[in-house]
mmCIF file of C-alpha atoms in Angstrom:
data_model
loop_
_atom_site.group_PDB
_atom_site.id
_atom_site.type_symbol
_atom_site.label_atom_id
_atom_site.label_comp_id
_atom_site.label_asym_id
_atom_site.label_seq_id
_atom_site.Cartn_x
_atom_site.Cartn_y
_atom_site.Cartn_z
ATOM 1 C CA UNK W 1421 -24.209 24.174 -2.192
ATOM 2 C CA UNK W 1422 -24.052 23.138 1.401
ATOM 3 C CA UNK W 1423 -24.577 19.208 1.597
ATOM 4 C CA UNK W 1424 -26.143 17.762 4.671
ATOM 5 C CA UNK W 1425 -23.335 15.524 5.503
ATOM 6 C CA UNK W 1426 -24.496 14.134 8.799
ATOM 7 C CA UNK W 1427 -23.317 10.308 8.080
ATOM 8 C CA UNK W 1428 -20.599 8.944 9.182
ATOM 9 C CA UNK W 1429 -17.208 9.012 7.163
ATOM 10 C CA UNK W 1430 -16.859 5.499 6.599
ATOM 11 C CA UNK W 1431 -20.518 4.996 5.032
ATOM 12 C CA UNK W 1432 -20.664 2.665 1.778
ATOM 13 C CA UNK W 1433 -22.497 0.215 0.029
ATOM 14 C CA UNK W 1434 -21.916 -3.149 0.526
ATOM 15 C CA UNK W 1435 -20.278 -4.634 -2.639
ATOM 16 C CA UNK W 1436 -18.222 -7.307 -3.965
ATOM 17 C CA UNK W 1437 -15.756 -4.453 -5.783
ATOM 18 C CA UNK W 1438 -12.736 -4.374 -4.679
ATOM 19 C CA UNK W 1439 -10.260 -1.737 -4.932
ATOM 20 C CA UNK W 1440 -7.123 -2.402 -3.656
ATOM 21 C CA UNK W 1441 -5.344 -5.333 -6.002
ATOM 22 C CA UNK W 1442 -5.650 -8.642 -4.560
ATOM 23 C CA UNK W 1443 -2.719 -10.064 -6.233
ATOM 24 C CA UNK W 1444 -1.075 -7.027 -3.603
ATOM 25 C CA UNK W 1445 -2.621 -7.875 -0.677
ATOM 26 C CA UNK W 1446 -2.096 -11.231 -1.234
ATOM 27 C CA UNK W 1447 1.724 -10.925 -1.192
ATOM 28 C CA UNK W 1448 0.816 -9.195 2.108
ATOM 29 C CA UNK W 1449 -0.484 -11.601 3.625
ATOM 30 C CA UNK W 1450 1.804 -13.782 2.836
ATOM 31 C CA UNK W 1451 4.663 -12.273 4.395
ATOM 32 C CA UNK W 1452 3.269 -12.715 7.391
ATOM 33 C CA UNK W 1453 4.887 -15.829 9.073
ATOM 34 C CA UNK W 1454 3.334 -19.553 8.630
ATOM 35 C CA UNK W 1455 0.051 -18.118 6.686
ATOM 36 C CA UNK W 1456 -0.904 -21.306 5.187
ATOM 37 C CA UNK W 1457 -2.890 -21.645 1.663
ATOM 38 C CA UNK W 1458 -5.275 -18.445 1.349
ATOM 39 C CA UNK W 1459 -8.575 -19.359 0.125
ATOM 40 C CA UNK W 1460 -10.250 -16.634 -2.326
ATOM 41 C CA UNK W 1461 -12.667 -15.253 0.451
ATOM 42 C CA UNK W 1462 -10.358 -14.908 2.652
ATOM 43 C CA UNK W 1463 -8.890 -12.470 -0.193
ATOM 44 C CA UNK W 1464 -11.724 -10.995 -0.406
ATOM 45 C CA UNK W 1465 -12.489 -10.383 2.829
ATOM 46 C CA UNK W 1466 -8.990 -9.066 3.996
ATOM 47 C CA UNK W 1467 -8.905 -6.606 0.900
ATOM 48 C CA UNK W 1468 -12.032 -5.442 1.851
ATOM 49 C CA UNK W 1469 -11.010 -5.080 5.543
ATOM 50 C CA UNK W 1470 -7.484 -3.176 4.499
ATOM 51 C CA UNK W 1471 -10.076 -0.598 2.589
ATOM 52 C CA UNK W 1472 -12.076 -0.035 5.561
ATOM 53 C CA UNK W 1473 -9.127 0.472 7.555
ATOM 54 C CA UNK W 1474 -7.535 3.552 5.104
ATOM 55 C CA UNK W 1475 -11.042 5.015 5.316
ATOM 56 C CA UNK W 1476 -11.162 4.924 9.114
ATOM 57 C CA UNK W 1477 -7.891 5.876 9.574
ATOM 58 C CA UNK W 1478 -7.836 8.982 7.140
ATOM 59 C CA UNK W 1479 -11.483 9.911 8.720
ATOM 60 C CA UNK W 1480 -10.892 9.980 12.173
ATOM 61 C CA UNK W 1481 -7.893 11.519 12.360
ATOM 62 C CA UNK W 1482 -9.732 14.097 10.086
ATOM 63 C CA UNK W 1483 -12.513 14.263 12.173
ATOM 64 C CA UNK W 1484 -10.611 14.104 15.299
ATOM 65 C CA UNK W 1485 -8.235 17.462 13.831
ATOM 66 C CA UNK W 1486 -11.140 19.304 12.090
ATOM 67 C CA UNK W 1487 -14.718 17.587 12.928
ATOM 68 C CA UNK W 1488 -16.101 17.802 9.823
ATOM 69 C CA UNK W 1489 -15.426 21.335 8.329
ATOM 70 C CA UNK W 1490 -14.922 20.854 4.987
ATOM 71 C CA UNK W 1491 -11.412 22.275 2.851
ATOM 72 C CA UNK W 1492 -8.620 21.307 5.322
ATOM 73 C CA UNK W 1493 -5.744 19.864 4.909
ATOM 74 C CA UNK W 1494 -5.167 16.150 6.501
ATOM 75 C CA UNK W 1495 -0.567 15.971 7.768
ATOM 76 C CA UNK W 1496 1.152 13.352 9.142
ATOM 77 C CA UNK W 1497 0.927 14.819 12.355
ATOM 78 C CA UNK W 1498 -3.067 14.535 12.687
ATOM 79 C CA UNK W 1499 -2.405 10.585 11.862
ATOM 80 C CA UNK W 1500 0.868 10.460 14.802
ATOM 81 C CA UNK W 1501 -1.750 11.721 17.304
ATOM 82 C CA UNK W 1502 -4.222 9.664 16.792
ATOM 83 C CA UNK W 1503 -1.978 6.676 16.715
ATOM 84 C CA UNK W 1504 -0.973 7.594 20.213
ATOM 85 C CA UNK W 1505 -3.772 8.071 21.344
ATOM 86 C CA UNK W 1506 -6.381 5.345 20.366
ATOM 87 C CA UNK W 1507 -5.694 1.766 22.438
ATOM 88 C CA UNK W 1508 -6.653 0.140 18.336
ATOM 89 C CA UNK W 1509 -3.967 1.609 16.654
ATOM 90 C CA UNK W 1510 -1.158 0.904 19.386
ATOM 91 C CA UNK W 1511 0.453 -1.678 16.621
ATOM 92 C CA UNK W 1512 0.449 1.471 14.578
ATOM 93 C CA UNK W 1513 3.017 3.260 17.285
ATOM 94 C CA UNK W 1514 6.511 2.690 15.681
ATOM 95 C CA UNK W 1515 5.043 2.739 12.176
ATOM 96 C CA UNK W 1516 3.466 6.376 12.759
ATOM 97 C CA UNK W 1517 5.625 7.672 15.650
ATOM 98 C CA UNK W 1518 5.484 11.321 16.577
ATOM 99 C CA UNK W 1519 7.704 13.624 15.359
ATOM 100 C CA UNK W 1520 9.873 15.381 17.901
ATOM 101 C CA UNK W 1521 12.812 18.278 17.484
ATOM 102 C CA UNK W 1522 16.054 17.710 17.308
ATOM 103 C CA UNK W 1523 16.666 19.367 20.188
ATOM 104 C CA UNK W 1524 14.045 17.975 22.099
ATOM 105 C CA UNK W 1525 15.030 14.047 20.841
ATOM 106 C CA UNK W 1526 19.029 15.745 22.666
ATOM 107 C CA UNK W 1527 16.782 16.512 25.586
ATOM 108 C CA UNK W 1528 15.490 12.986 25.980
ATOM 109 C CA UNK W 1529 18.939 11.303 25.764
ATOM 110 C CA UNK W 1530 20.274 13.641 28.595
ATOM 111 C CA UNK W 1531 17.709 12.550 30.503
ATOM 112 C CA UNK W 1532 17.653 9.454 29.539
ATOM 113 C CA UNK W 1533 21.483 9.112 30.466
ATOM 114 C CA UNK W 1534 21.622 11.101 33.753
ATOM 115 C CA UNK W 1535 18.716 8.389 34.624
ATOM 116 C CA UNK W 1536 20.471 5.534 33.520
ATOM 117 C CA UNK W 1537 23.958 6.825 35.767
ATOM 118 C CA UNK W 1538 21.636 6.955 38.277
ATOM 119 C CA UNK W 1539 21.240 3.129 38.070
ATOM 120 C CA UNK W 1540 24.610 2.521 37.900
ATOM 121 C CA UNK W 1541 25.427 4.764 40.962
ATOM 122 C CA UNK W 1542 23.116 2.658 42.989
ATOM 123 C CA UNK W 1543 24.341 -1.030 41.331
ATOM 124 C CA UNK W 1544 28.028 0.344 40.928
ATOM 125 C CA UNK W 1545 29.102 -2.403 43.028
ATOM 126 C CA UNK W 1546 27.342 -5.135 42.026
ATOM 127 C CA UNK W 1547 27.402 -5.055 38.014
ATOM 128 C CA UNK W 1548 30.398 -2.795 37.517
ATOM 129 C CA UNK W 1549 32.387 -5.567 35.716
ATOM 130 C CA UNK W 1550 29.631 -6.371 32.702
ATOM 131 C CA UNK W 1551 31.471 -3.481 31.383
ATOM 132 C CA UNK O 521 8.128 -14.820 -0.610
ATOM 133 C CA UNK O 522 8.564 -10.959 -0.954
ATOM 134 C CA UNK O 523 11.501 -10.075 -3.416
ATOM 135 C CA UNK O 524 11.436 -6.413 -2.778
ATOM 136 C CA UNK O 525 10.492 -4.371 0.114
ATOM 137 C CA UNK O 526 8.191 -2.230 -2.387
ATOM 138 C CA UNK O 527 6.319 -5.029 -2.731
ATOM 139 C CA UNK O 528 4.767 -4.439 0.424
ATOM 140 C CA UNK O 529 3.470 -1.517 -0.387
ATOM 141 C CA UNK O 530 -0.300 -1.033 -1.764
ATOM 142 C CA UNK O 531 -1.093 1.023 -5.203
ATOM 143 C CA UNK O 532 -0.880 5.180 -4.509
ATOM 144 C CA UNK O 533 -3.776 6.043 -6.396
ATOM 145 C CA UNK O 534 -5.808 3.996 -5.205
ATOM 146 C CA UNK O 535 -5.177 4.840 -1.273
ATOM 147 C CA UNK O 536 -5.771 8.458 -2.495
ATOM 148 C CA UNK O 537 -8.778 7.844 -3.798
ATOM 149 C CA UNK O 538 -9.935 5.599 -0.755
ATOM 150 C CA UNK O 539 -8.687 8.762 1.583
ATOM 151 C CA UNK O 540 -10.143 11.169 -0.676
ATOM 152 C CA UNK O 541 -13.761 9.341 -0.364
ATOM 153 C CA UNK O 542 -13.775 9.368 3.381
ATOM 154 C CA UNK O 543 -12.688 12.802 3.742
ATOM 155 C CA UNK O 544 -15.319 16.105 3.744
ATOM 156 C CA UNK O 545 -15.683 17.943 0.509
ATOM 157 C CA UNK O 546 -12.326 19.774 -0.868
ATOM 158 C CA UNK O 547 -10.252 18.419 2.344
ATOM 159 C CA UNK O 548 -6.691 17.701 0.734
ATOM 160 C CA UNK O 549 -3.866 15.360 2.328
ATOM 161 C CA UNK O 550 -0.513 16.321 2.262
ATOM 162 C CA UNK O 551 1.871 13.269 0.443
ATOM 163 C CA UNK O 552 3.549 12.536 3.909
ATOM 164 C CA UNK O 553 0.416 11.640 5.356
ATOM 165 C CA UNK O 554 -0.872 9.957 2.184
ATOM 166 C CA UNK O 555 2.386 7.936 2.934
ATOM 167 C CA UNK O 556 1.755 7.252 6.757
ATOM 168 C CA UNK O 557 -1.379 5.788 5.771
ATOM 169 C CA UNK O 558 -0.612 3.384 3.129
ATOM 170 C CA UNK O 559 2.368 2.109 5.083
ATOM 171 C CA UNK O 560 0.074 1.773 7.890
ATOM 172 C CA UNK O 561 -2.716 0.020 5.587
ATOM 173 C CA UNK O 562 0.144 -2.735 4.565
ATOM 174 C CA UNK O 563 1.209 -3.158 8.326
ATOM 175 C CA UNK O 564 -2.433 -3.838 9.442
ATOM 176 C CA UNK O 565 -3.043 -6.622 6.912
ATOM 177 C CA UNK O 566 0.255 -8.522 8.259
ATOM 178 C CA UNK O 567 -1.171 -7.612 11.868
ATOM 179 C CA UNK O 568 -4.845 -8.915 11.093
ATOM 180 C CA UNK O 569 -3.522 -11.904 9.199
ATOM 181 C CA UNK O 570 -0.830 -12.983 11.684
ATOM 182 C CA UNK O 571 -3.487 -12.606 14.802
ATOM 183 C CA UNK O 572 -6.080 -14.906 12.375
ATOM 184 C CA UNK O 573 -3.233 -16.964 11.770
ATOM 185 C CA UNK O 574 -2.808 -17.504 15.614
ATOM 186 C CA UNK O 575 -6.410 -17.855 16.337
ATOM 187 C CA UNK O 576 -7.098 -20.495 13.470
ATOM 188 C CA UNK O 577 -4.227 -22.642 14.887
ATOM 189 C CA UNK O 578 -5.218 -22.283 18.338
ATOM 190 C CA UNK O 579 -8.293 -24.013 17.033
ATOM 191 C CA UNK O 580 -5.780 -26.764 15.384
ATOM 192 C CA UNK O 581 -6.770 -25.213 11.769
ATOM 193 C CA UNK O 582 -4.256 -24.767 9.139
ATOM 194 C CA UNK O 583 -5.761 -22.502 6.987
ATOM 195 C CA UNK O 584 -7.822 -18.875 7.852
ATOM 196 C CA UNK O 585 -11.588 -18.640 7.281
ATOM 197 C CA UNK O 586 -13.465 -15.860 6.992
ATOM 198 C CA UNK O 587 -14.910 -16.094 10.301
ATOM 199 C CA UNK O 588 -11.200 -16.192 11.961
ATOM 200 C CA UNK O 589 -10.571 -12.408 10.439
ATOM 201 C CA UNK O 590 -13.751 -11.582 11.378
ATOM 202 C CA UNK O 591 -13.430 -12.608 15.132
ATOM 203 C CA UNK O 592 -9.703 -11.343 15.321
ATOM 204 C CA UNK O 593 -10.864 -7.655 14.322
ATOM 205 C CA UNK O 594 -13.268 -7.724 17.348
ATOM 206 C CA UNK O 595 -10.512 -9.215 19.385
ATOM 207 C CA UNK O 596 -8.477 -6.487 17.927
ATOM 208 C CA UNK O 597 -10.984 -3.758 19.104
ATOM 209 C CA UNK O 598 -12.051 -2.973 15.273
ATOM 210 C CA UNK O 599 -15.828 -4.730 15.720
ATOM 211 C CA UNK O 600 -16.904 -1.382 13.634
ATOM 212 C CA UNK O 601 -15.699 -3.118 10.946
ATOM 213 C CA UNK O 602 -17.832 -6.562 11.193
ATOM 214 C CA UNK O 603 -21.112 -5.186 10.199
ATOM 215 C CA UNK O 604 -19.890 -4.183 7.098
ATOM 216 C CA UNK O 605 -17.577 -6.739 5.886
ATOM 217 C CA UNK O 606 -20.387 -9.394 6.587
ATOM 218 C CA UNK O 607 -22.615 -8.206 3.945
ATOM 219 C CA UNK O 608 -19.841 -7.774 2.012
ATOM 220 C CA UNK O 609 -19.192 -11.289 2.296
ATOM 221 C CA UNK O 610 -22.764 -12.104 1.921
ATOM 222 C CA UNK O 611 -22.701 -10.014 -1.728
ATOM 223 C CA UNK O 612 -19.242 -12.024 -2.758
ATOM 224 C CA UNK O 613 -20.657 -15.406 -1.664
ATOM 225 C CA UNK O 614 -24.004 -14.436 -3.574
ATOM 226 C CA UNK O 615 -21.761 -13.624 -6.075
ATOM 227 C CA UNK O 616 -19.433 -16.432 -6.456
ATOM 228 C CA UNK O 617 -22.594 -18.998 -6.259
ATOM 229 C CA UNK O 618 -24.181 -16.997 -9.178
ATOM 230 C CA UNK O 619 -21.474 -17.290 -10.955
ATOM 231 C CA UNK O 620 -21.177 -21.087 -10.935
ATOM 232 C CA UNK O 621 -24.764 -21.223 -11.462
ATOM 233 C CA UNK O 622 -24.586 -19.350 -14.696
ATOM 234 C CA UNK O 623 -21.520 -21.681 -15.874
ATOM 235 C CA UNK O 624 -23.396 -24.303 -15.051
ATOM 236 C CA UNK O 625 -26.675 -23.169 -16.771
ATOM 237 C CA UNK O 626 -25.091 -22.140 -19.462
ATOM 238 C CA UNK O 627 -23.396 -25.452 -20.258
ATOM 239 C CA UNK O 628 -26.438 -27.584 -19.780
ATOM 240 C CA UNK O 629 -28.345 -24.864 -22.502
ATOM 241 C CA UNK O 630 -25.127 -25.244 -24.575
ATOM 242 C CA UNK O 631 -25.386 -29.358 -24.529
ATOM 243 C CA UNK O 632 -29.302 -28.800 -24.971
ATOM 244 C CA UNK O 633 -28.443 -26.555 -27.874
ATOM 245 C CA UNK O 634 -25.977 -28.563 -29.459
ATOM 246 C CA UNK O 635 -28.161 -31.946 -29.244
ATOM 247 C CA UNK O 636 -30.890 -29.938 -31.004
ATOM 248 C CA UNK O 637 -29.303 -28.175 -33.903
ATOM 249 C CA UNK O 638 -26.501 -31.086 -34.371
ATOM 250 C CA UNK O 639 -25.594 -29.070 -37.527
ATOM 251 C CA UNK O 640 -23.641 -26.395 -36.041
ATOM 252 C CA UNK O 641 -22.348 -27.315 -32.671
ATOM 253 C CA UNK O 642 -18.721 -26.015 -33.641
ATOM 254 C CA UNK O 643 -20.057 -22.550 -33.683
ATOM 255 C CA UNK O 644 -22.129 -22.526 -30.796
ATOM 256 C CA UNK O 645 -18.883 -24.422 -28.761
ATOM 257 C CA UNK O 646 -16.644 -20.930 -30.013
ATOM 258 C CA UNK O 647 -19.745 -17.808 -29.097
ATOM 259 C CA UNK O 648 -19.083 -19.592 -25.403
#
């Protein structure tokens, strides 16, 4: 049976379910620095806020890989790309980071390194004894 | 405080099930990016609650209200998510007032009760 699925991915009820364990997201929250007392809506709201997020994320990268044909299969890659490229998720950079090659990641640091003796070449005689 | 890293981290199943609901029929995720996500789930908590954090002390408040999360994620660029969390607030304060209505309903029927039938308030103290 082919379902008209025409709404968006991230379409629910609104409920006062949670999923996700508060007594979890609490602990979350409270390793963030200086988060003072945490009232229960807060909680609430914050667990409900963290769900939304896992939906959105796992839906647009699927949508942004595969629109919306159904039966593929969601990787880590789809998630990398659209970490790097949404301005939202840039928090999300070093937590998802893109996978390169190992040979590629050797490429970099040659570059990176005839760069940087390019530096020094031009400041040899200025910073030459930091070293 | 956080004992162990893991502790960080939010239940598997239940990310898989949230992923699972928001993808098309029979799409599958493989475990890595299962993973990425949670880890990424737990990471934008600390970023939403730190950022609330900041905004309800720039306001020279020392604890978060709802409306400090709420304003953050539109600072944050996630304003998709406001419509939706505010009646889901407005469901869990209907909730939460409902519920202290009841208790308080059902103790003034259970003092009614008791004052009427003074014979067996014992048992009508230990059905509540």
């Amino acid at each position: 049976m082919m379902e008209p699925k025409t709404q968006p991915p991230v379409e629910r009820p609104p409920s006062a379910e949670t999923f996700l364990p508060l007594s979890r997201v609490r602990t979350i929250m409270k390793s963030s620095m200086d988060t003072g007392l945490i009232t229960n809506e807060v909680l609430f709201l914050m667990t409900k806020c963290t769900e939304l997020f896992v939906r959105h994320l796992a839906g647009a990268a699927y949508t942004e890989a595969f629109r919306q044909q159904p039966g593929e299969t969601l990787k880590y890659e789809h998630l990398s790309q659209l970490v790097n490229k949404s301005k939202n998720l840039e928090f999300l950079l070093q937590i998802v980071p893109e996978k390169i090659r190992v040979h590629e990641f050797k490429e970099m640091l040659r570059l990176n390194r005839s760069a940087g003796s390019d530096d020094d070449d031009e400041s040899e005689s200025g910073s030459e004894s930091d070293e | 405080m956080v004992e162990r890293i893991e502790d960080l981290n939010l239940p598997n199943a239940v990310i898989a099930r949230l992923i699972k609901e928001s993808l098309p029929e029979s799409a599958s995720v493989s475990k890595e990016a299962r993973a990425a996500i949670a880890r990424a789930a737990s990471v934008f908590a600390i970023f939403v609650t730190s950022s609330s954090t900041a905004l309800a002390h720039k306001q020279n408040h020392k604890t978060i209200t709802a409306k400090d999360i709420l304003q953050t994620l539109t600072e944050l660029d996630f304003e998709s998510f406001v419509p939706s969390l505010t009646q889901d607030l407005e469901v869990y304060r209907k909730m939460v007032k409902d519920k202290k209505e009841s208790k308080a309903s059902k103790k003034d029927s259970s003092v009614a009760e008791s004052a009427n039938a003074s014979a067996t308030p014992a048992a009508e103290e230990a059905a509540e």
